[in-house]
Amino acid sequence: MRRSYCWLIGLAIFGHFFGQMNPLVERLSFYFGQPQSIDEICDNAIDDDGDGLIDLNDPDCDCPIFGPKSLIPNPSFEEKSCCPQAVSELSCAKTWIQASEPTTDYLHTCGWMGWPNLPPPLPFPDGQGCVGFRNGRFRGGITNANWKEYAGACLLSPMKANTSYRLRFKMGFVNETNSPPTTIVLFGTTDCVNLPFGKGNPEFGCPTNGPGWVQLGNAYVSGNRSWINIDLNFTPKDDIYAIVLGPSCALESSSVDVDIYYFLDDLILDELKRFDFTISTLGNPCGSDYSLQVPAIAQTNYQWYKDGIALPGEKLNKLLLKTGPGDYRVRLTGTNECRLLQPYNFQKPVARKDLKKRLCLGESLAFNRKKINQTGVYFDTLKTIHGCDSIINLELSIATDLIDSVKAGILPGESFSVAGKNFQQAGNFQIPLTSRDGCDSLVFLELSFLSIYIPSAFSPNQDNVNDVFTVFGGQDIKKILALKVYDRWGGLVYTAKDLSPNDLSTGWNGQRDDQPLPEGIYTYWAILLLDDELQHQIKGSVQLLR
């Protein structure tokens, strides 16, 4: 914007009409000079030209960007055609392709934010989106190690054969159990038609199990509830037009049957030489010594910026970062030269811990400088030893179901057990217990003998009185699942299944193979299904009389 002496212009216009003022205008111009223009100064954190744009945000401060520019389109999954609402919606992220039949997941703050049991570390490294993938899948008690999920993309321009490249990206970890140490692998192909691969076959595994794909680079990585930076350096032997990133071809050998899951974000792929001048970090991101730096170059001036606005006085190749989250850049100037490095997005890492606690009725818990005793979900933010935020998510419940009543029946000779205590007599009992939460509880037990009758003798003499040996009883007995009778030498003389109680048309008639057996003592064994839906075994002896 250009500023001028408005009153001087006014006089000039006035003099145009009246002529008498021109000598005055000439004399004023002699003393004050001609109207001056004011340009934006690009390193003082001031809007010099009054256009509302400061420093690097003003087009007047245009400076060529030096550094890697990703050959991968939409490298941070920010450009989207829709907000994900559920799993397997990578198609919402523009240009990205579900490379494998097992599908990766698209997470974005505008919609779906991941599996409840597999939360991503927050915030995301670059923007509002990321991708999650599995290495193996655990479903219904069965582990499928061949289930491998990959995300892929056609490159903006091909990687050239025999040229060195680097893929720099962020990888996120759920925790040590669900995200154990693993090998992350980059695969490439000479033709985009090879993407996706293994169509229709969720057991296909990694891309090199089929034609057209090669492994370009890999790294063994580990982490816990955090994002880590990974660099893969490689030199392709052929021109590469498409890539996929995901687990290695080796089958996951975890001894624990859990979901193995990781996250990807901020994928920068370019020639290796373009990574020489990039912003790197020193120290812990939550500590007072955390700093950014670039290589020191002779006869070069430095200026640091946050969100495009200069940080006054920060003119060294190292910046002690104390101005909080944001996009940090540095401009390098020399003789007739200006270079602006790619931004570094700084966000303090946030750890999250989910807790579940159950209190006894009347108890309270100290949490977030308060005493709580109501069922609900509570949050607290603490500081780690390095100064990072640690968010505690507490799900609290109160044990109110501390009184229970049990009604049961037993057969003579049986016992009923409650918390390791056995009861063999009918009656009403109060049993004080300690619940698994450590709370006092009380069980009221009403125990009775089941209504059942088994004769001690019978006389199969065809007089229609006590001719059959069977089990008798009331509604307590639903069925005689099995009944067996043995002689005194242990020989089986009678066996039957699924008899109805009290049925004189069935049961043992004192014969074996249609031949009457002699008088004497015989033993029996039976399995009864009672109205408690449990099977009860009984045994005893019966005397056969003639």
XYZ file of C-alpha atoms in Angstrom:
546
model
C 0.000 0.000 0.000
C 1.247 3.506 -0.809
C 0.814 6.395 1.602
C 0.924 10.053 0.497
C 0.344 13.465 1.961
C -3.384 13.695 1.438
C -3.533 17.382 2.251
C -0.816 18.015 -0.359
C -2.839 16.206 -3.001
C -5.890 18.169 -1.925
C -4.026 21.393 -2.443
C -2.886 20.246 -5.853
C -6.447 19.461 -6.888
C -7.633 22.772 -5.531
C -4.849 24.544 -7.431
C -5.851 22.787 -10.632
C -9.098 24.679 -10.549
C -7.917 27.978 -9.190
C -4.359 28.209 -10.428
C -3.381 30.515 -7.631
C -2.228 27.651 -5.369
C 0.376 26.035 -7.672
C 3.320 28.051 -6.313
C 2.373 26.952 -2.774
C 2.220 23.299 -3.791
C 5.619 23.565 -5.408
C 7.115 25.127 -2.285
C 5.585 22.329 -0.023
C 6.920 19.625 -2.322
C 10.343 21.188 -2.074
C 10.310 20.912 1.717
C 8.546 17.507 2.157
C 9.603 15.689 -0.962
C 7.505 13.622 -3.373
C 4.868 11.080 -2.019
C 6.675 7.935 -0.752
C 5.611 4.213 -0.901
C 6.094 1.952 2.162
C 6.960 -1.713 1.524
C 6.573 -4.674 3.883
C 9.686 -5.345 5.967
C 9.852 -9.115 6.225
C 11.554 -9.689 9.566
C 10.115 -7.263 12.137
C 6.718 -8.837 13.036
C 4.939 -5.622 11.936
C 2.384 -5.011 9.201
C 4.440 -2.249 7.608
C 2.333 -1.652 4.514
C -1.024 -1.857 6.338
C -2.547 -4.609 4.198
C -3.328 -6.910 7.150
C -0.559 -9.351 6.237
C 2.629 -9.655 8.274
C 6.068 -10.855 7.162
C 5.986 -14.204 5.311
C 2.206 -14.072 5.093
C 2.572 -11.061 2.789
C 3.255 -11.801 -0.911
C 5.797 -8.968 -0.803
C 8.040 -11.347 1.217
C 8.024 -14.106 -1.331
C 11.118 -16.307 -1.032
C 11.829 -19.566 -2.894
C 11.146 -22.617 -0.757
C 14.056 -24.982 -0.415
C 13.657 -28.490 0.899
C 11.780 -31.673 0.145
C 8.391 -31.570 -1.565
C 6.570 -34.858 -1.290
C 6.067 -36.897 -4.453
C 3.127 -38.449 -2.605
C -0.141 -36.576 -3.182
C -2.047 -35.548 -0.059
C 0.883 -36.659 2.142
C -0.808 -35.844 5.480
C -4.301 -37.119 4.573
C -5.727 -33.604 4.951
C -7.518 -33.318 1.608
C -10.746 -35.268 1.920
C -13.910 -35.870 -0.041
C -15.864 -36.871 3.067
C -15.527 -37.223 6.822
C -14.968 -40.855 7.852
C -17.834 -42.279 9.877
C -16.560 -45.815 10.484
C -13.717 -48.221 9.734
C -12.207 -48.870 6.275
C -13.002 -45.430 4.792
C -9.614 -44.486 3.313
C -11.527 -43.523 0.155
C -12.481 -40.307 2.004
C -8.813 -39.223 1.817
C -8.269 -37.891 -1.700
C -5.824 -39.789 -3.983
C -5.136 -42.549 -1.420
C -5.956 -46.145 -2.357
C -6.829 -49.201 -0.272
C -3.832 -51.146 -1.566
C -4.721 -54.504 0.021
C -7.927 -56.481 0.416
C -7.653 -56.083 4.220
C -8.519 -52.411 4.537
C -6.753 -49.600 6.399
C -8.744 -47.081 8.472
C -8.984 -43.310 7.912
C -9.112 -41.185 11.062
C -10.044 -37.507 10.999
C -11.111 -35.070 13.698
C -14.193 -34.203 11.636
C -15.560 -37.733 12.069
C -14.390 -41.187 13.116
C -11.407 -41.133 15.479
C -10.466 -44.794 15.677
C -11.320 -48.042 17.440
C -12.283 -47.542 21.121
C -9.672 -50.091 22.241
C -6.993 -48.742 19.864
C -6.836 -44.964 20.464
C -4.309 -42.922 18.448
C -1.763 -40.715 20.233
C -2.970 -37.119 20.081
C -2.544 -34.626 18.581
C -1.878 -35.891 15.063
C 1.603 -34.820 13.852
C 0.427 -32.806 10.860
C -3.132 -31.557 10.614
C -6.363 -33.376 11.416
C -6.062 -36.770 9.702
C -4.047 -39.977 9.769
C -4.296 -43.648 8.748
C -4.391 -46.763 10.933
C -3.392 -50.270 9.846
C -3.216 -53.811 11.237
C -0.511 -56.440 11.115
C -2.583 -59.574 11.606
C -6.121 -59.746 12.972
C -7.652 -61.371 16.053
C -11.338 -62.259 15.742
C -13.535 -64.710 17.615
C -10.597 -66.283 19.427
C -8.739 -66.938 16.150
C -5.570 -65.112 15.030
C -5.097 -64.538 11.293
C -1.407 -63.656 10.806
C -1.848 -63.222 7.016
C -4.195 -60.262 7.522
C -1.948 -57.328 6.502
C -3.256 -53.846 5.723
C -1.549 -51.363 3.360
C -2.232 -47.827 2.125
C -0.977 -46.870 -1.335
C -0.736 -43.976 -3.767
C 0.265 -43.188 -7.344
C 3.123 -40.670 -7.218
C 2.857 -37.155 -8.596
C 5.907 -37.969 -10.710
C 7.953 -41.177 -10.834
C 11.057 -41.813 -8.775
C 13.991 -42.150 -11.147
C 16.092 -45.284 -11.329
C 19.521 -45.156 -9.632
C 18.639 -41.922 -7.793
C 18.757 -41.781 -4.001
C 15.486 -40.970 -2.218
C 14.214 -40.619 1.317
C 10.770 -41.254 2.753
C 10.333 -39.332 5.990
C 7.138 -40.008 7.924
C 5.560 -40.272 11.361
C 4.422 -43.585 12.858
C 2.084 -43.798 15.841
C 1.802 -46.471 18.539
C -1.190 -47.407 20.693
C 0.714 -49.023 23.570
C 3.315 -51.730 24.164
C 0.717 -54.519 23.891
C -1.249 -53.474 20.799
C 1.739 -51.840 19.049
C 4.766 -54.052 19.766
C 8.130 -53.373 18.056
C 7.777 -54.103 14.360
C 9.290 -53.644 10.905
C 7.640 -51.042 8.663
C 8.268 -51.523 4.933
C 7.989 -49.379 1.797
C 7.149 -51.231 -1.432
C 7.197 -49.846 -4.974
C 5.992 -50.788 -8.456
C 6.793 -49.638 -11.988
C 3.151 -49.253 -12.987
C 0.126 -47.804 -11.189
C -2.055 -50.573 -12.631
C -0.503 -52.875 -10.012
C -2.343 -50.901 -7.324
C -4.292 -52.370 -5.548
C -2.898 -55.905 -5.329
C -4.310 -59.255 -4.180
C -7.862 -58.325 -5.140
C -10.476 -60.525 -3.484
C -7.917 -62.390 -1.359
C -7.618 -61.216 2.280
C -4.960 -63.924 2.807
C -2.667 -62.477 0.102
C -0.221 -60.929 2.577
C 2.427 -58.423 1.459
C 2.614 -57.081 -2.148
C 5.782 -59.005 -3.112
C 3.779 -62.228 -2.804
C 2.638 -61.302 -6.296
C 4.320 -59.855 -9.430
C 5.242 -56.237 -10.116
C 6.315 -55.155 -6.624
C 9.729 -54.703 -4.986
C 10.783 -53.811 -1.467
C 12.430 -50.371 -1.412
C 13.263 -49.856 2.265
C 12.385 -50.881 5.811
C 13.002 -49.889 9.428
C 12.607 -51.673 12.750
C 10.655 -49.336 15.027
C 9.156 -49.231 18.508
C 7.110 -46.793 20.562
C 4.449 -46.434 23.239
C 1.459 -44.057 23.079
C 3.455 -41.665 20.887
C 4.489 -40.672 17.360
C 8.062 -41.228 16.199
C 9.970 -39.898 13.179
C 11.212 -42.454 10.649
C 13.560 -42.018 7.669
C 13.845 -44.666 4.953
C 16.726 -44.100 2.507
C 16.860 -46.143 -0.688
C 17.870 -46.129 -4.372
C 15.399 -47.799 -6.757
C 16.777 -49.842 -9.657
C 13.820 -48.936 -11.888
C 11.507 -45.960 -12.285
C 8.837 -46.255 -9.561
C 5.338 -44.937 -10.239
C 3.390 -46.122 -7.172
C 4.151 -47.044 -3.561
C 2.499 -48.793 -0.604
C 3.472 -48.609 3.063
C 2.668 -51.128 5.775
C 3.824 -54.258 7.639
C 6.639 -56.554 6.572
C 6.051 -59.888 4.845
C 7.002 -61.819 8.006
C 4.030 -63.195 9.932
C 3.367 -61.563 13.293
C 4.570 -63.925 16.031
C 3.059 -62.201 19.078
C 2.377 -64.694 21.847
C -0.644 -62.680 22.994
C -3.919 -62.841 21.095
C -4.527 -59.103 20.642
C -5.142 -56.639 17.821
C -1.796 -55.380 16.435
C -2.281 -51.814 15.200
C -0.255 -48.717 14.136
C -0.779 -45.237 12.602
C 0.828 -43.250 9.719
C 0.976 -39.502 9.027
C 3.018 -36.768 7.278
C 4.699 -38.801 4.501
C 7.387 -36.757 2.709
C 9.041 -38.522 -0.248
C 11.718 -36.738 -2.296
C 15.291 -36.975 -3.502
C 17.743 -37.445 -0.679
C 19.706 -34.309 -1.495
C 16.683 -32.094 -0.802
C 16.620 -33.181 2.867
C 20.008 -31.601 3.635
C 18.477 -28.288 4.647
C 15.606 -29.136 6.936
C 14.710 -28.189 10.471
C 15.791 -30.791 13.029
C 15.121 -31.014 16.762
C 17.173 -31.291 19.949
C 16.032 -32.239 23.461
C 12.692 -33.347 24.862
C 9.669 -31.635 23.233
C 8.217 -30.871 26.674
C 11.476 -29.764 28.274
C 12.935 -26.299 28.682
C 15.912 -27.223 26.475
C 13.888 -28.232 23.412
C 15.215 -26.465 20.347
C 15.122 -26.376 16.555
C 18.189 -26.066 14.390
C 19.424 -26.012 10.808
C 22.949 -26.544 9.463
C 25.360 -23.678 10.102
C 26.540 -22.109 6.831
C 29.229 -19.465 6.483
C 28.175 -15.988 5.305
C 24.491 -16.822 5.831
C 21.922 -14.844 7.820
C 19.103 -16.597 9.644
C 15.650 -15.448 10.697
C 13.145 -17.666 12.527
C 9.371 -17.381 12.122
C 6.325 -18.800 13.852
C 3.151 -19.094 11.768
C 4.775 -16.813 9.191
C 5.564 -13.962 11.649
C 9.162 -13.161 12.543
C 10.486 -13.923 16.011
C 12.481 -10.729 16.730
C 16.091 -11.356 17.646
C 16.082 -15.027 16.616
C 18.850 -14.790 14.040
C 21.020 -17.832 14.785
C 20.897 -21.267 13.213
C 19.431 -22.603 16.486
C 16.120 -21.628 18.102
C 15.286 -22.411 21.730
C 11.617 -23.215 21.341
C 9.660 -21.382 24.042
C 6.760 -19.829 22.131
C 4.430 -22.835 22.075
C 2.799 -24.934 19.340
C 2.784 -23.750 15.747
C 4.505 -23.864 12.349
C 8.161 -22.821 12.614
C 10.284 -21.785 9.631
C 13.671 -20.254 9.026
C 14.728 -17.967 6.196
C 18.337 -18.083 5.011
C 19.711 -15.030 3.223
C 23.075 -14.314 1.691
C 24.468 -12.262 -1.168
C 21.532 -11.751 -3.547
C 20.017 -15.025 -2.317
C 16.999 -16.044 -0.231
C 15.923 -19.537 0.743
C 12.927 -20.477 2.887
C 12.947 -23.923 4.499
C 9.935 -26.167 4.841
C 7.952 -25.561 8.044
C 8.280 -27.682 11.167
C 4.965 -28.197 12.951
C 5.453 -28.347 16.709
C 2.799 -29.822 18.978
C 3.493 -30.936 22.523
C 2.849 -34.672 22.802
C -0.034 -35.652 25.050
C -0.098 -38.991 26.882
C -3.425 -40.566 27.738
C -4.195 -43.202 30.326
C -7.584 -44.876 30.761
C -8.440 -46.155 34.233
C -11.408 -48.054 35.648
C -12.167 -47.989 39.351
C -14.986 -49.490 41.396
C -15.720 -48.218 44.906
C -17.725 -49.736 47.718
C -20.889 -47.929 48.751
C -19.960 -45.059 51.061
C -16.345 -44.834 49.915
C -14.803 -41.885 48.051
C -11.715 -41.356 45.909
C -9.369 -38.380 45.731
C -9.125 -37.316 42.075
C -8.257 -33.985 40.463
C -8.004 -32.347 43.909
C -11.571 -33.432 44.736
C -13.251 -36.334 46.480
C -15.602 -38.208 44.169
C -18.157 -40.881 45.106
C -20.578 -40.906 42.172
C -20.639 -43.168 39.130
C -19.311 -41.304 36.070
C -16.344 -40.454 33.846
C -13.744 -38.006 35.192
C -10.725 -36.303 33.599
C -7.530 -34.837 35.000
C -4.465 -33.358 33.302
C -1.090 -33.910 34.936
C 2.457 -33.023 33.973
C 5.052 -35.694 33.255
C 8.607 -35.372 34.528
C 9.471 -33.782 31.155
C 6.621 -31.276 31.329
C 4.247 -32.969 28.876
C 0.509 -33.190 29.491
C -0.750 -36.549 30.722
C -4.522 -36.911 30.533
C -6.086 -39.360 32.987
C -9.500 -40.707 31.965
C -11.167 -42.348 34.971
C -14.331 -44.421 34.641
C -15.740 -44.747 38.163
C -18.536 -47.048 39.288
C -20.068 -47.640 42.724
C -20.746 -51.193 43.935
C -24.407 -51.127 44.995
C -25.362 -54.759 44.252
C -23.953 -56.057 47.554
C -26.972 -58.104 48.725
C -28.020 -61.238 46.886
C -30.418 -64.087 47.526
C -30.068 -67.671 46.368
C -32.686 -70.408 46.424
C -31.374 -73.905 45.801
C -32.174 -77.572 46.327
C -29.973 -80.594 47.009
C -30.388 -84.334 47.253
C -29.598 -86.152 50.470
C -25.838 -86.599 50.675
C -25.143 -83.635 48.397
C -23.834 -80.229 49.426
C -24.305 -76.706 48.073
C -21.280 -74.387 47.876
C -21.212 -70.580 48.266
C -17.800 -68.879 48.080
C -16.022 -72.029 49.244
C -18.479 -72.792 52.054
C -20.448 -76.061 51.822
C -23.987 -76.551 53.123
C -25.513 -80.051 53.476
C -28.637 -79.360 55.525
C -31.855 -77.633 54.561
C -32.458 -74.219 56.060
C -32.002 -70.468 55.678
C -28.477 -69.065 55.913
C -26.890 -65.581 55.896
C -23.416 -65.653 54.398
C -21.181 -62.552 54.751
C -18.702 -62.244 51.898
C -16.091 -59.900 50.485
C -16.659 -59.036 46.827
C -13.880 -58.989 44.252
C -13.817 -55.207 44.690
C -13.090 -55.640 48.416
C -16.600 -54.565 49.432
C -18.673 -56.257 52.158
C -21.621 -58.169 50.762
C -24.302 -60.547 52.047
C -25.889 -63.626 50.496
C -29.214 -65.018 51.749
C -29.315 -68.762 51.003
C -32.580 -70.717 51.154
C -31.625 -74.391 50.887
C -34.070 -77.313 50.756
C -33.984 -81.015 49.984
C -35.386 -81.950 46.632
C -38.533 -84.049 46.596
C -37.329 -87.467 45.450
C -38.037 -91.076 46.440
C -36.071 -94.199 45.521
C -37.386 -97.521 46.841
C -35.081 -99.596 49.034
C -36.828 -102.815 47.876
C -39.269 -104.044 45.206
C -41.038 -107.330 44.374
C -41.526 -108.030 40.674
C -44.168 -110.802 41.201
C -46.803 -109.522 38.776
C -49.227 -108.442 41.505
C -49.125 -104.832 40.230
C -47.722 -103.690 43.562
C -44.120 -102.494 43.669
C -43.267 -104.524 40.541
C -40.826 -101.992 38.970
C -37.741 -100.273 40.311
C -37.446 -96.617 39.192
C -37.087 -93.077 40.564
C -40.085 -91.255 41.975
C -40.476 -87.597 42.823
C -42.340 -84.354 42.408
C -41.829 -81.473 40.054
C -38.188 -81.252 41.108
C -37.333 -84.091 38.705
C -37.565 -83.323 34.985
C -36.007 -86.495 33.550
C -33.987 -89.609 34.406
C -31.100 -89.207 32.002
C -29.567 -92.602 32.842
C -30.299 -95.554 35.157
C -28.013 -98.578 35.606
C -28.306 -101.599 37.931
C -25.471 -104.026 38.879
C -25.427 -107.405 40.637
C -23.245 -108.088 43.645
C -20.334 -109.094 41.419
C -20.473 -105.775 39.497
C -22.119 -107.181 36.405
C -24.475 -104.841 34.549
C -27.991 -106.284 34.630
C -30.011 -103.249 33.478
C -29.391 -99.941 31.667
C -31.747 -97.316 30.244
C -31.731 -93.653 29.127
C -34.184 -90.767 29.148
C -36.845 -92.228 31.401
C -39.736 -90.295 32.837
C -39.939 -90.287 36.634
C -42.892 -92.067 38.302
C -43.512 -94.099 35.134
C -44.275 -97.710 36.122
C -44.275 -98.804 32.495
C -40.530 -98.269 32.387
C -37.738 -98.941 34.838
C -36.191 -102.285 35.907
C -38.526 -105.274 36.194
C -36.016 -107.546 37.970
C -34.974 -109.394 34.825
C -31.913 -109.645 32.615
C -32.336 -110.728 28.990
C -36.004 -111.547 29.797
C -34.942 -113.963 32.521
C -35.916 -113.380 36.185
C -32.987 -112.682 38.466
C -32.682 -114.185 41.939
C -33.475 -112.347 45.147
C -30.680 -110.320 46.629
C -29.079 -106.912 46.986
C -28.399 -104.948 43.781
C -26.697 -101.563 43.376
C -27.904 -98.732 41.179
C -26.476 -95.536 39.665
C -28.596 -92.763 38.113
C -28.216 -89.320 36.576
C -31.176 -86.994 37.152
C -31.970 -83.710 35.439
C -33.664 -81.522 38.044
C -35.540 -78.254 37.787
C -32.345 -76.291 38.476
C -31.225 -77.488 35.016
C -28.282 -79.262 36.646
C -27.427 -82.952 36.454
C -27.332 -84.772 39.795
C -25.821 -88.228 40.285
C -27.258 -90.643 42.858
C -26.316 -94.181 43.801
C -27.424 -96.735 46.310
C -28.736 -100.276 46.736
C -32.110 -101.957 46.324
C -33.293 -105.378 47.511
C -35.078 -107.614 45.009
C -37.766 -109.770 46.682
C -39.743 -112.637 45.201
